[in-house]
PDB file of C-alpha atoms in Angstrom:
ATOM      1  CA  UNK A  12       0.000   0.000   0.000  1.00 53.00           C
ATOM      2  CA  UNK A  13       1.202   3.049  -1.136  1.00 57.00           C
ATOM      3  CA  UNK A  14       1.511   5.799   2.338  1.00 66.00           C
ATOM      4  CA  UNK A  15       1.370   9.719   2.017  1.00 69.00           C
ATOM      5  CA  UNK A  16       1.538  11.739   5.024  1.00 79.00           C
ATOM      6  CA  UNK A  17      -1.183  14.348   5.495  1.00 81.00           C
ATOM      7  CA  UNK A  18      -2.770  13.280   2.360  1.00 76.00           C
ATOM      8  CA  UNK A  19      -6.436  12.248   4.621  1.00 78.00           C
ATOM      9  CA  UNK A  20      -6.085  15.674   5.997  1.00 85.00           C
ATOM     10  CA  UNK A  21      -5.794  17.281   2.594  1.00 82.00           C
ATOM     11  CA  UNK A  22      -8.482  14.953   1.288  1.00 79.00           C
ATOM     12  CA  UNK A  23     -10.797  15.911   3.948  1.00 81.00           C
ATOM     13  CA  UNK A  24     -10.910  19.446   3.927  1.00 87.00           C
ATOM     14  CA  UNK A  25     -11.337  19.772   0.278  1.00 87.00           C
ATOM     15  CA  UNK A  26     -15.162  21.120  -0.192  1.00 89.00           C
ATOM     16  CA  UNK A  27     -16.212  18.494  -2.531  1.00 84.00           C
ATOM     17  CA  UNK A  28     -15.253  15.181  -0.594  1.00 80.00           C
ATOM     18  CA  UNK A  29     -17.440  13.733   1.182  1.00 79.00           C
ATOM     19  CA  UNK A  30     -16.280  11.636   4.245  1.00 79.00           C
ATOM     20  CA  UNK A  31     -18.715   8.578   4.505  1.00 83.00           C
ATOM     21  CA  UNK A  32     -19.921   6.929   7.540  1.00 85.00           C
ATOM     22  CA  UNK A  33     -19.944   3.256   7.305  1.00 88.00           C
ATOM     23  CA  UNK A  34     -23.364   2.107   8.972  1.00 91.00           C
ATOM     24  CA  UNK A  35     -24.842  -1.182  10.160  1.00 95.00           C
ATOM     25  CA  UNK A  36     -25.796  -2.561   6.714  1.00 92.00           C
ATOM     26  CA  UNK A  37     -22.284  -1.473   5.481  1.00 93.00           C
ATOM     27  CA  UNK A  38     -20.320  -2.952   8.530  1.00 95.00           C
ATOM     28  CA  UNK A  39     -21.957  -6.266   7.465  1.00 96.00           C
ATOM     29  CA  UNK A  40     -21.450  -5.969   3.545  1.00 95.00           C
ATOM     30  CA  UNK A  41     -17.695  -5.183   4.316  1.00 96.00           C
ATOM     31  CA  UNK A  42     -17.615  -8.176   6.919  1.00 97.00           C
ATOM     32  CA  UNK A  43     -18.787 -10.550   4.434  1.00 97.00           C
ATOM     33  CA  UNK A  44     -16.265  -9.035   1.514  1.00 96.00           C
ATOM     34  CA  UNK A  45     -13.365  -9.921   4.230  1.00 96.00           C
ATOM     35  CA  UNK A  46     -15.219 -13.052   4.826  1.00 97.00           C
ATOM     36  CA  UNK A  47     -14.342 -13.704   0.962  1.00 95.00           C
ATOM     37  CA  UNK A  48     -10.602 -12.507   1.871  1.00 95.00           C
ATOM     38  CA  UNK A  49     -10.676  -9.043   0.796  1.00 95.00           C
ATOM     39  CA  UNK A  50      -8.476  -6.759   2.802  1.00 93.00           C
ATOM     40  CA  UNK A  51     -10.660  -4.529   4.827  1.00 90.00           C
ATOM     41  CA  UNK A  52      -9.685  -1.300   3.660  1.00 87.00           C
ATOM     42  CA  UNK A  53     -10.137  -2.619  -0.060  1.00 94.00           C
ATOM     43  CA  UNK A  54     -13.809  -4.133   1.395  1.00 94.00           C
ATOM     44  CA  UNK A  55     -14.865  -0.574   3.163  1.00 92.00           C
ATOM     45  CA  UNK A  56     -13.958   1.038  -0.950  1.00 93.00           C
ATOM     46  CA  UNK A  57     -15.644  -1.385  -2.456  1.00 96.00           C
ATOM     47  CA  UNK A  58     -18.581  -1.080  -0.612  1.00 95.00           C
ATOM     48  CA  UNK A  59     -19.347   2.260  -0.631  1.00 92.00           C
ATOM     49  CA  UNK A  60     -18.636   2.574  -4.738  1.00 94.00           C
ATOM     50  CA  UNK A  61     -20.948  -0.048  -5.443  1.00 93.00           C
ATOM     51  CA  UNK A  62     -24.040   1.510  -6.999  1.00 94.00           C
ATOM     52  CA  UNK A  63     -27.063   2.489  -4.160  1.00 91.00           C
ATOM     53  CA  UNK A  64     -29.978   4.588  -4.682  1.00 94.00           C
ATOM     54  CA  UNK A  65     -28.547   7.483  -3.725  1.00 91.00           C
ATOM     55  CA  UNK A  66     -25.749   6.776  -6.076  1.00 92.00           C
ATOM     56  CA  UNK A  67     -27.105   4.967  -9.053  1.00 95.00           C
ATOM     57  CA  UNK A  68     -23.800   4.580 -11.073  1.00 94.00           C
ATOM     58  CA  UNK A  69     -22.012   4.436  -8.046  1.00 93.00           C
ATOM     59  CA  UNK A  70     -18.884   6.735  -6.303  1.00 93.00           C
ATOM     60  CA  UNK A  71     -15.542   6.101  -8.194  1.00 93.00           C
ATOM     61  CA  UNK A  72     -12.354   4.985  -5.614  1.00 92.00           C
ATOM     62  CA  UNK A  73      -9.446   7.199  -6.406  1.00 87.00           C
ATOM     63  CA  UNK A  74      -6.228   5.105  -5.903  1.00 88.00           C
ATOM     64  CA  UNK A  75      -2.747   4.491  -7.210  1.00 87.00           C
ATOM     65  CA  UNK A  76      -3.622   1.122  -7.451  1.00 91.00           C
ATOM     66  CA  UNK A  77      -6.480   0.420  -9.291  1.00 95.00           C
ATOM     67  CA  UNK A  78      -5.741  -2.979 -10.063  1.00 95.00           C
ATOM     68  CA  UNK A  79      -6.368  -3.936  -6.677  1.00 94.00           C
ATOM     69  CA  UNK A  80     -10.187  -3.508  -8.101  1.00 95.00           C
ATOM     70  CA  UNK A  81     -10.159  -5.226 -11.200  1.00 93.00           C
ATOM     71  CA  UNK A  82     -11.481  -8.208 -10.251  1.00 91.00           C
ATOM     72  CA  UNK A  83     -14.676  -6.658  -8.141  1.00 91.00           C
ATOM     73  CA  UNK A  84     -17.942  -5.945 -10.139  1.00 90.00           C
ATOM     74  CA  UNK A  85     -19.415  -2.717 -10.247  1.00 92.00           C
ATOM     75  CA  UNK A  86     -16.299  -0.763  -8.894  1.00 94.00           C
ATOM     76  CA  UNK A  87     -15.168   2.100 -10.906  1.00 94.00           C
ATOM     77  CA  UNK A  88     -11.514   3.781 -10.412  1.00 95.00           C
ATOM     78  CA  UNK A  89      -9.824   6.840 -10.932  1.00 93.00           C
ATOM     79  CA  UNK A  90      -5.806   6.417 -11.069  1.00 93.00           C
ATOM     80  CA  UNK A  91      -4.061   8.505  -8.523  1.00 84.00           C
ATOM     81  CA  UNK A  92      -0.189   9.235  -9.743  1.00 83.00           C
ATOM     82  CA  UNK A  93       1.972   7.324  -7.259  1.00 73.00           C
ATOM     83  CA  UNK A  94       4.234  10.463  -7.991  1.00 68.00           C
ATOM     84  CA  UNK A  95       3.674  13.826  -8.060  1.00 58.00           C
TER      85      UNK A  95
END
């Protein structure tokens, strides 16, 4: 996994992210994703870019790694430059 200090911070204050809240019925979707052996950070991602009704085509996942995604349905990515 790729690390960059302070990049949450910067993420989070930027106007037009939206921190999500993972709830009940997410807790369990992500439990049964690391049931299936996903990594939990990769299960809490994949969860909340799957398509809801809220979010018909779903929220993309910006990452460096977007192959870590390629093999889950319904997940779009953005690519993040590992380097800036």
């Amino acid at each position: 996994m790729i690390s960059r200090k302070g990049l949450a911070e910067h993420v989070g204050a930027l106007p037009a992210a939206e921190i999500v809240e993972l709830d009940f019925a997410g807790a369990s979707a992500v439990g049964a994703l690391i049931r299936e052996g996903v990594e939990w950070h990769l299960g809490h991602a994949i969860h909340l870019s799957r398509p809801t009704l809220d979010w018909p085509d779903g929220r993309p996942v910006v990452t460096a790694m977007p192959e870590l995604y390629a093999d889950m349905p319904l997940v779009r990515t953005i690519r993040l430059p590992e380097k800036l």
